């Protein structure tokens, strides 16, 4: 299994508070991703990174920011949490190899509840 | 608009029989396609993939078929086992990004 950890694994917070989720990898993979999983929506990309300090938006980026100051860490921040951001958040990593299928490897997830 | 669609949200199949999951996509520029399996309270795990230049890829009990003209792929699991009970996600990729379908719940009945 790819070395990916997420912290915290569970968090309950109140509306309006800032929240930061951490993804840590030991694989030295170039690409890192943040997804959210909600019933009826599958997995939706929030933000991704293609290198240290290189990030880009995904399909549901509003209300989220990210930072990547080291290869191994990718942080997801909810500036002011809302109830609509209650979800399960997954981090993923991948290494782009020409001619390969570039599969992504997922962390165990963080369950976030915003009250 | 959803780029990857998985209809028939749930499937029940008898142990030993074949499970067939279907997936449709809209973007003809996708380079590769993948299937992931997910158990409750765990992250998705990679199952099998196929490049857009192929029409079939097989790995043990799992086979993925790609029909580019129809923008359709399917996953065959044979024989199905109780441990295959999970949610299966179809994904399509290009430029190091993946678009996922909503998933299919598979229940294998012993």
PDB file of C-alpha atoms in Angstrom:
ATOM      1  CA  UNK A   1       0.000   0.000   0.000  1.00  0.00           C
ATOM      2  CA  UNK A   2       1.141   3.529  -0.795  1.00  0.00           C
ATOM      3  CA  UNK A   3       2.281   5.432   2.287  1.00  0.00           C
ATOM      4  CA  UNK A   4      -0.456   8.003   2.696  1.00  0.00           C
ATOM      5  CA  UNK A   5      -1.811   9.217   5.989  1.00  0.00           C
ATOM      6  CA  UNK A   6      -4.488  11.765   6.743  1.00  0.00           C
ATOM      7  CA  UNK A   7      -5.043  13.691   9.949  1.00  0.00           C
ATOM      8  CA  UNK A   8      -7.281  14.037  11.732  1.00  0.00           C
ATOM      9  CA  UNK A   9      -9.363  10.995  10.823  1.00  0.00           C
ATOM     10  CA  UNK A  10     -12.490  12.474  12.381  1.00  0.00           C
ATOM     11  CA  UNK A  11     -13.377  16.031  13.252  1.00  0.00           C
ATOM     12  CA  UNK A  12     -16.477  17.829  14.466  1.00  0.00           C
ATOM     13  CA  UNK A  13     -16.459  21.601  14.248  1.00  0.00           C
ATOM     14  CA  UNK A  14     -18.835  24.532  14.299  1.00  0.00           C
ATOM     15  CA  UNK A  15     -19.987  26.715  11.455  1.00  0.00           C
ATOM     16  CA  UNK A  16     -17.654  29.643  10.836  1.00  0.00           C
ATOM     17  CA  UNK A  17     -14.516  28.107  12.292  1.00  0.00           C
ATOM     18  CA  UNK A  18     -11.386  27.463  10.208  1.00  0.00           C
ATOM     19  CA  UNK A  19     -10.358  23.852   9.684  1.00  0.00           C
ATOM     20  CA  UNK A  20      -7.151  22.374   8.266  1.00  0.00           C
ATOM     21  CA  UNK A  21      -6.804  18.795   7.095  1.00  0.00           C
ATOM     22  CA  UNK A  22      -3.408  17.283   6.493  1.00  0.00           C
ATOM     23  CA  UNK A  23      -2.242  14.716   3.977  1.00  0.00           C
ATOM     24  CA  UNK A  24       1.202  13.197   4.353  1.00  0.00           C
ATOM     25  CA  UNK A  25       2.942  10.845   1.911  1.00  0.00           C
ATOM     26  CA  UNK A  26       6.154   8.874   2.095  1.00  0.00           C
ATOM     27  CA  UNK A  27       6.230   7.902  -1.600  1.00  0.00           C
ATOM     28  CA  UNK A  28       7.813  11.083  -2.978  1.00  0.00           C
ATOM     29  CA  UNK A  29       5.052  11.278  -5.596  1.00  0.00           C
ATOM     30  CA  UNK A  30       4.783  14.502  -7.520  1.00  0.00           C
ATOM     31  CA  UNK A  31       0.988  14.838  -7.666  1.00  0.00           C
ATOM     32  CA  UNK A  32      -1.335  15.188  -4.707  1.00  0.00           C
ATOM     33  CA  UNK A  33      -5.104  15.633  -4.711  1.00  0.00           C
ATOM     34  CA  UNK A  34      -7.954  16.458  -2.371  1.00  0.00           C
ATOM     35  CA  UNK A  35     -11.412  14.993  -3.029  1.00  0.00           C
ATOM     36  CA  UNK A  36     -14.685  15.008  -1.193  1.00  0.00           C
ATOM     37  CA  UNK A  37     -17.147  12.148  -1.240  1.00  0.00           C
ATOM     38  CA  UNK A  38     -20.844  12.753  -0.734  1.00  0.00           C
ATOM     39  CA  UNK A  39     -23.864  10.480  -1.239  1.00  0.00           C
ATOM     40  CA  UNK A  40     -25.126  10.737  -4.789  1.00  0.00           C
ATOM     41  CA  UNK A  41     -22.015  12.565  -5.995  1.00  0.00           C
ATOM     42  CA  UNK A  42     -19.178  10.081  -5.959  1.00  0.00           C
ATOM     43  CA  UNK A  43     -15.704  11.617  -5.655  1.00  0.00           C
ATOM     44  CA  UNK A  44     -15.256  15.248  -6.631  1.00  0.00           C
ATOM     45  CA  UNK A  45     -11.910  16.990  -6.996  1.00  0.00           C
ATOM     46  CA  UNK A  46     -11.396  20.030  -4.775  1.00  0.00           C
ATOM     47  CA  UNK A  47      -7.786  21.040  -5.480  1.00  0.00           C
ATOM     48  CA  UNK A  48      -4.648  19.334  -6.632  1.00  0.00           C
ATOM     49  CA  UNK A  49      -0.911  19.944  -6.649  1.00  0.00           C
ATOM     50  CA  UNK A  50       1.645  19.122  -9.328  1.00  0.00           C
ATOM     51  CA  UNK A  51       4.682  20.094  -7.279  1.00  0.00           C
ATOM     52  CA  UNK A  52       5.845  22.099  -4.295  1.00  0.00           C
ATOM     53  CA  UNK A  53       3.964  25.394  -4.286  1.00  0.00           C
ATOM     54  CA  UNK A  54       2.196  24.438  -7.541  1.00  0.00           C
ATOM     55  CA  UNK A  55      -1.535  23.991  -7.098  1.00  0.00           C
ATOM     56  CA  UNK A  56      -4.684  24.291  -9.157  1.00  0.00           C
ATOM     57  CA  UNK A  57      -8.430  24.240  -8.643  1.00  0.00           C
ATOM     58  CA  UNK A  58     -10.700  21.281  -9.170  1.00  0.00           C
ATOM     59  CA  UNK A  59     -14.438  21.188  -9.809  1.00  0.00           C
ATOM     60  CA  UNK A  60     -15.595  22.115  -6.280  1.00  0.00           C
ATOM     61  CA  UNK A  61     -12.909  24.499  -5.017  1.00  0.00           C
ATOM     62  CA  UNK A  62     -15.103  27.311  -3.617  1.00  0.00           C
ATOM     63  CA  UNK A  63     -14.584  27.713   0.142  1.00  0.00           C
ATOM     64  CA  UNK A  64     -11.338  25.718   0.152  1.00  0.00           C
ATOM     65  CA  UNK A  65      -7.673  26.601  -0.113  1.00  0.00           C
ATOM     66  CA  UNK A  66      -4.585  24.409  -0.230  1.00  0.00           C
ATOM     67  CA  UNK A  67      -0.879  24.675   0.383  1.00  0.00           C
ATOM     68  CA  UNK A  68       2.095  22.489  -0.396  1.00  0.00           C
ATOM     69  CA  UNK A  69       5.353  23.693   1.085  1.00  0.00           C
ATOM     70  CA  UNK A  70       7.018  20.262   1.038  1.00  0.00           C
ATOM     71  CA  UNK A  71       6.729  17.317  -1.333  1.00  0.00           C
ATOM     72  CA  UNK A  72       5.292  15.097   1.377  1.00  0.00           C
ATOM     73  CA  UNK A  73       2.578  17.369   2.789  1.00  0.00           C
ATOM     74  CA  UNK A  74      -0.580  18.757   1.230  1.00  0.00           C
ATOM     75  CA  UNK A  75      -2.884  20.816   3.427  1.00  0.00           C
ATOM     76  CA  UNK A  76      -6.557  21.538   2.807  1.00  0.00           C
ATOM     77  CA  UNK A  77      -8.047  24.532   4.631  1.00  0.00           C
ATOM     78  CA  UNK A  78     -11.679  25.453   5.046  1.00  0.00           C
ATOM     79  CA  UNK A  79     -11.441  29.162   5.767  1.00  0.00           C
ATOM     80  CA  UNK A  80     -14.866  29.358   7.423  1.00  0.00           C
ATOM     81  CA  UNK A  81     -16.562  25.982   7.637  1.00  0.00           C
ATOM     82  CA  UNK A  82     -20.201  25.637   6.555  1.00  0.00           C
ATOM     83  CA  UNK A  83     -22.635  22.749   7.011  1.00  0.00           C
ATOM     84  CA  UNK A  84     -22.443  22.047   3.262  1.00  0.00           C
ATOM     85  CA  UNK A  85     -18.799  21.092   3.787  1.00  0.00           C
ATOM     86  CA  UNK A  86     -19.765  18.167   5.983  1.00  0.00           C
ATOM     87  CA  UNK A  87     -18.284  15.299   4.021  1.00  0.00           C
ATOM     88  CA  UNK A  88     -15.629  12.634   3.842  1.00  0.00           C
ATOM     89  CA  UNK A  89     -12.371  14.022   2.482  1.00  0.00           C
ATOM     90  CA  UNK A  90      -9.838  11.873   0.679  1.00  0.00           C
ATOM     91  CA  UNK A  91      -6.288  12.666  -0.249  1.00  0.00           C
ATOM     92  CA  UNK A  92      -4.665  10.906  -3.198  1.00  0.00           C
ATOM     93  CA  UNK A  93      -1.208  10.779  -4.743  1.00  0.00           C
ATOM     94  CA  UNK A  94       0.135   9.831  -8.126  1.00  0.00           C
ATOM     95  CA  UNK A  95       3.323   9.857 -10.112  1.00  0.00           C
ATOM     96  CA  UNK A  96       3.062  10.799 -13.732  1.00  0.00           C
ATOM     97  CA  UNK A  97       4.776   8.241 -15.926  1.00  0.00           C
ATOM     98  CA  UNK A  98       4.613   8.576 -19.692  1.00  0.00           C
ATOM     99  CA  UNK A  99       2.527   5.825 -21.224  1.00  0.00           C
ATOM    100  CA  UNK A 100       1.175   4.699 -17.875  1.00  0.00           C
ATOM    101  CA  UNK A 101      -2.367   4.871 -16.602  1.00  0.00           C
ATOM    102  CA  UNK A 102      -1.301   7.214 -13.794  1.00  0.00           C
ATOM    103  CA  UNK A 103      -3.449   5.603 -11.186  1.00  0.00           C
ATOM    104  CA  UNK A 104      -4.014   7.530  -8.004  1.00  0.00           C
ATOM    105  CA  UNK A 105      -3.555   6.011  -4.564  1.00  0.00           C
ATOM    106  CA  UNK A 106      -5.890   7.121  -1.825  1.00  0.00           C
ATOM    107  CA  UNK A 107      -5.517   7.795   1.861  1.00  0.00           C
ATOM    108  CA  UNK A 108      -7.941   6.458   4.487  1.00  0.00           C
ATOM    109  CA  UNK A 109     -10.116   9.579   4.556  1.00  0.00           C
ATOM    110  CA  UNK A 110     -11.154  12.232   7.073  1.00  0.00           C
ATOM    111  CA  UNK A 111     -14.754  12.452   8.186  1.00  0.00           C
ATOM    112  CA  UNK A 112     -15.630  16.097   8.848  1.00  0.00           C
ATOM    113  CA  UNK A 113     -18.868  17.212  10.454  1.00  0.00           C
ATOM    114  CA  UNK A 114     -19.759  20.895  10.556  1.00  0.00           C
ATOM    115  CA  UNK A 115     -22.523  21.714  13.038  1.00  0.00           C
TER     116      UNK A 115
ATOM    117  CA  UNK B   1     -22.233  18.249 -16.384  1.00  0.00           C
ATOM    118  CA  UNK B   2     -21.078  14.899 -15.189  1.00  0.00           C
ATOM    119  CA  UNK B   3     -18.353  13.532 -17.446  1.00  0.00           C
ATOM    120  CA  UNK B   4     -18.483   9.979 -16.128  1.00  0.00           C
ATOM    121  CA  UNK B   5     -21.800   8.240 -15.516  1.00  0.00           C
ATOM    122  CA  UNK B   6     -22.566   5.014 -13.726  1.00  0.00           C
ATOM    123  CA  UNK B   7     -26.188   3.979 -13.884  1.00  0.00           C
ATOM    124  CA  UNK B   8     -27.873   1.194 -11.892  1.00  0.00           C
ATOM    125  CA  UNK B   9     -26.573   2.305  -8.483  1.00  0.00           C
ATOM    126  CA  UNK B  10     -26.782  -1.163  -6.963  1.00  0.00           C
ATOM    127  CA  UNK B  11     -26.272  -4.728  -8.120  1.00  0.00           C
ATOM    128  CA  UNK B  12     -26.902  -8.011  -6.333  1.00  0.00           C
ATOM    129  CA  UNK B  13     -25.290 -11.169  -7.660  1.00  0.00           C
ATOM    130  CA  UNK B  14     -24.990 -14.747  -6.502  1.00  0.00           C
ATOM    131  CA  UNK B  15     -21.571 -15.979  -5.448  1.00  0.00           C
ATOM    132  CA  UNK B  16     -19.804 -17.664  -8.368  1.00  0.00           C
ATOM    133  CA  UNK B  17     -21.750 -15.749 -11.031  1.00  0.00           C
ATOM    134  CA  UNK B  18     -20.556 -12.844 -13.130  1.00  0.00           C
ATOM    135  CA  UNK B  19     -20.865  -9.204 -12.029  1.00  0.00           C
ATOM    136  CA  UNK B  20     -20.989  -6.634 -14.818  1.00  0.00           C
ATOM    137  CA  UNK B  21     -20.640  -2.928 -14.097  1.00  0.00           C
ATOM    138  CA  UNK B  22     -21.117  -0.306 -16.773  1.00  0.00           C
ATOM    139  CA  UNK B  23     -19.757   3.185 -17.220  1.00  0.00           C
ATOM    140  CA  UNK B  24     -20.294   5.885 -19.851  1.00  0.00           C
ATOM    141  CA  UNK B  25     -18.216   8.976 -20.454  1.00  0.00           C
ATOM    142  CA  UNK B  26     -18.667  12.121 -22.492  1.00  0.00           C
ATOM    143  CA  UNK B  27     -15.160  13.452 -23.153  1.00  0.00           C
ATOM    144  CA  UNK B  28     -13.424  11.744 -26.051  1.00  0.00           C
ATOM    145  CA  UNK B  29     -10.079  13.212 -24.925  1.00  0.00           C
ATOM    146  CA  UNK B  30      -9.707  10.912 -21.925  1.00  0.00           C
ATOM    147  CA  UNK B  31      -6.441   8.924 -22.179  1.00  0.00           C
ATOM    148  CA  UNK B  32      -7.113   6.150 -19.687  1.00  0.00           C
ATOM    149  CA  UNK B  33      -9.835   4.618 -17.599  1.00  0.00           C
ATOM    150  CA  UNK B  34      -9.725   3.009 -14.190  1.00  0.00           C
ATOM    151  CA  UNK B  35     -11.894   1.108 -11.771  1.00  0.00           C
ATOM    152  CA  UNK B  36     -11.646   1.531  -8.021  1.00  0.00           C
ATOM    153  CA  UNK B  37     -13.158  -0.517  -5.240  1.00  0.00           C
ATOM    154  CA  UNK B  38     -14.201   0.981  -1.938  1.00  0.00           C
ATOM    155  CA  UNK B  39     -15.126  -0.606   1.379  1.00  0.00           C
ATOM    156  CA  UNK B  40     -16.931   1.416   4.065  1.00  0.00           C
ATOM    157  CA  UNK B  41     -14.672   3.672   6.169  1.00  0.00           C
ATOM    158  CA  UNK B  42     -11.709   3.077   3.856  1.00  0.00           C
ATOM    159  CA  UNK B  43     -10.184   4.928   0.929  1.00  0.00           C
ATOM    160  CA  UNK B  44     -10.767   3.712  -2.635  1.00  0.00           C
ATOM    161  CA  UNK B  45      -8.286   1.126  -3.857  1.00  0.00           C
ATOM    162  CA  UNK B  46      -7.156   0.784  -7.443  1.00  0.00           C
ATOM    163  CA  UNK B  47      -8.481  -2.307  -9.179  1.00  0.00           C
ATOM    164  CA  UNK B  48      -7.704  -2.265 -12.885  1.00  0.00           C
ATOM    165  CA  UNK B  49      -7.107   0.203 -15.700  1.00  0.00           C
ATOM    166  CA  UNK B  50      -7.152   0.397 -19.468  1.00  0.00           C
ATOM    167  CA  UNK B  51      -5.499   2.739 -21.918  1.00  0.00           C
ATOM    168  CA  UNK B  52      -7.601   4.452 -24.571  1.00  0.00           C
ATOM    169  CA  UNK B  53      -5.618   2.591 -27.259  1.00  0.00           C
ATOM    170  CA  UNK B  54      -6.766  -0.815 -26.019  1.00  0.00           C
ATOM    171  CA  UNK B  55     -10.154  -2.495 -25.930  1.00  0.00           C
ATOM    172  CA  UNK B  56      -9.578  -5.082 -23.221  1.00  0.00           C
ATOM    173  CA  UNK B  57      -7.439  -5.587 -20.148  1.00  0.00           C
ATOM    174  CA  UNK B  58      -7.561  -8.597 -17.893  1.00  0.00           C
ATOM    175  CA  UNK B  59      -6.190  -9.172 -14.407  1.00  0.00           C
ATOM    176  CA  UNK B  60      -7.226 -12.384 -12.731  1.00  0.00           C
ATOM    177  CA  UNK B  61     -10.971 -12.348 -12.108  1.00  0.00           C
ATOM    178  CA  UNK B  62     -11.285  -8.771 -13.360  1.00  0.00           C
ATOM    179  CA  UNK B  63     -11.627  -7.719 -16.990  1.00  0.00           C
ATOM    180  CA  UNK B  64     -12.269  -4.233 -18.298  1.00  0.00           C
ATOM    181  CA  UNK B  65     -13.656  -3.669 -21.779  1.00  0.00           C
ATOM    182  CA  UNK B  66     -13.492  -0.351 -23.601  1.00  0.00           C
ATOM    183  CA  UNK B  67     -15.681   0.668 -26.543  1.00  0.00           C
ATOM    184  CA  UNK B  68     -14.353   4.044 -27.631  1.00  0.00           C
ATOM    185  CA  UNK B  69     -16.883   4.629 -30.376  1.00  0.00           C
ATOM    186  CA  UNK B  70     -19.699   4.233 -27.850  1.00  0.00           C
ATOM    187  CA  UNK B  71     -17.754   6.008 -25.056  1.00  0.00           C
ATOM    188  CA  UNK B  72     -18.521   3.047 -22.848  1.00  0.00           C
ATOM    189  CA  UNK B  73     -16.557   0.751 -20.610  1.00  0.00           C
ATOM    190  CA  UNK B  74     -17.497  -2.176 -18.445  1.00  0.00           C
ATOM    191  CA  UNK B  75     -15.977  -4.192 -15.642  1.00  0.00           C
ATOM    192  CA  UNK B  76     -16.537  -7.928 -15.465  1.00  0.00           C
ATOM    193  CA  UNK B  77     -15.878  -9.831 -12.272  1.00  0.00           C
ATOM    194  CA  UNK B  78     -15.987 -13.584 -12.611  1.00  0.00           C
ATOM    195  CA  UNK B  79     -16.495 -15.533 -10.503  1.00  0.00           C
ATOM    196  CA  UNK B  80     -17.922 -13.103  -7.969  1.00  0.00           C
ATOM    197  CA  UNK B  81     -16.917 -13.672  -4.348  1.00  0.00           C
ATOM    198  CA  UNK B  82     -18.415 -12.353  -1.087  1.00  0.00           C
ATOM    199  CA  UNK B  83     -15.304 -10.195  -0.581  1.00  0.00           C
ATOM    200  CA  UNK B  84     -16.198  -8.356  -3.773  1.00  0.00           C
ATOM    201  CA  UNK B  85     -19.124  -6.714  -1.990  1.00  0.00           C
ATOM    202  CA  UNK B  86     -18.183  -3.030  -2.125  1.00  0.00           C
ATOM    203  CA  UNK B  87     -18.789   0.204  -3.993  1.00  0.00           C
ATOM    204  CA  UNK B  88     -17.091   0.373  -7.391  1.00  0.00           C
ATOM    205  CA  UNK B  89     -16.109   3.661  -8.978  1.00  0.00           C
ATOM    206  CA  UNK B  90     -15.364   4.186 -12.620  1.00  0.00           C
ATOM    207  CA  UNK B  91     -12.851   6.944 -13.406  1.00  0.00           C
ATOM    208  CA  UNK B  92     -11.579   8.550 -16.580  1.00  0.00           C
ATOM    209  CA  UNK B  93      -8.282  10.370 -16.798  1.00  0.00           C
ATOM    210  CA  UNK B  94      -6.197  12.827 -18.752  1.00  0.00           C
ATOM    211  CA  UNK B  95      -3.564  15.450 -17.863  1.00  0.00           C
ATOM    212  CA  UNK B  96      -3.027  13.765 -14.492  1.00  0.00           C
ATOM    213  CA  UNK B  97      -6.586  14.381 -13.350  1.00  0.00           C
ATOM    214  CA  UNK B  98      -9.405  11.896 -12.862  1.00  0.00           C
ATOM    215  CA  UNK B  99     -13.146  12.331 -13.185  1.00  0.00           C
ATOM    216  CA  UNK B 100     -15.187   9.828 -11.186  1.00  0.00           C
ATOM    217  CA  UNK B 101     -18.617   8.354 -11.562  1.00  0.00           C
ATOM    218  CA  UNK B 102     -21.037   8.181  -8.636  1.00  0.00           C
ATOM    219  CA  UNK B 103     -20.315   4.543  -7.925  1.00  0.00           C
ATOM    220  CA  UNK B 104     -22.132   1.197  -7.991  1.00  0.00           C
ATOM    221  CA  UNK B 105     -22.911  -0.789  -4.853  1.00  0.00           C
ATOM    222  CA  UNK B 106     -22.269  -4.486  -5.454  1.00  0.00           C
ATOM    223  CA  UNK B 107     -23.598  -7.118  -3.075  1.00  0.00           C
ATOM    224  CA  UNK B 108     -22.446 -10.702  -3.583  1.00  0.00           C
ATOM    225  CA  UNK B 109     -24.834 -13.176  -1.995  1.00  0.00           C
ATOM    226  CA  UNK B 110     -23.165 -16.311  -0.577  1.00  0.00           C
TER     227      UNK B 110
END
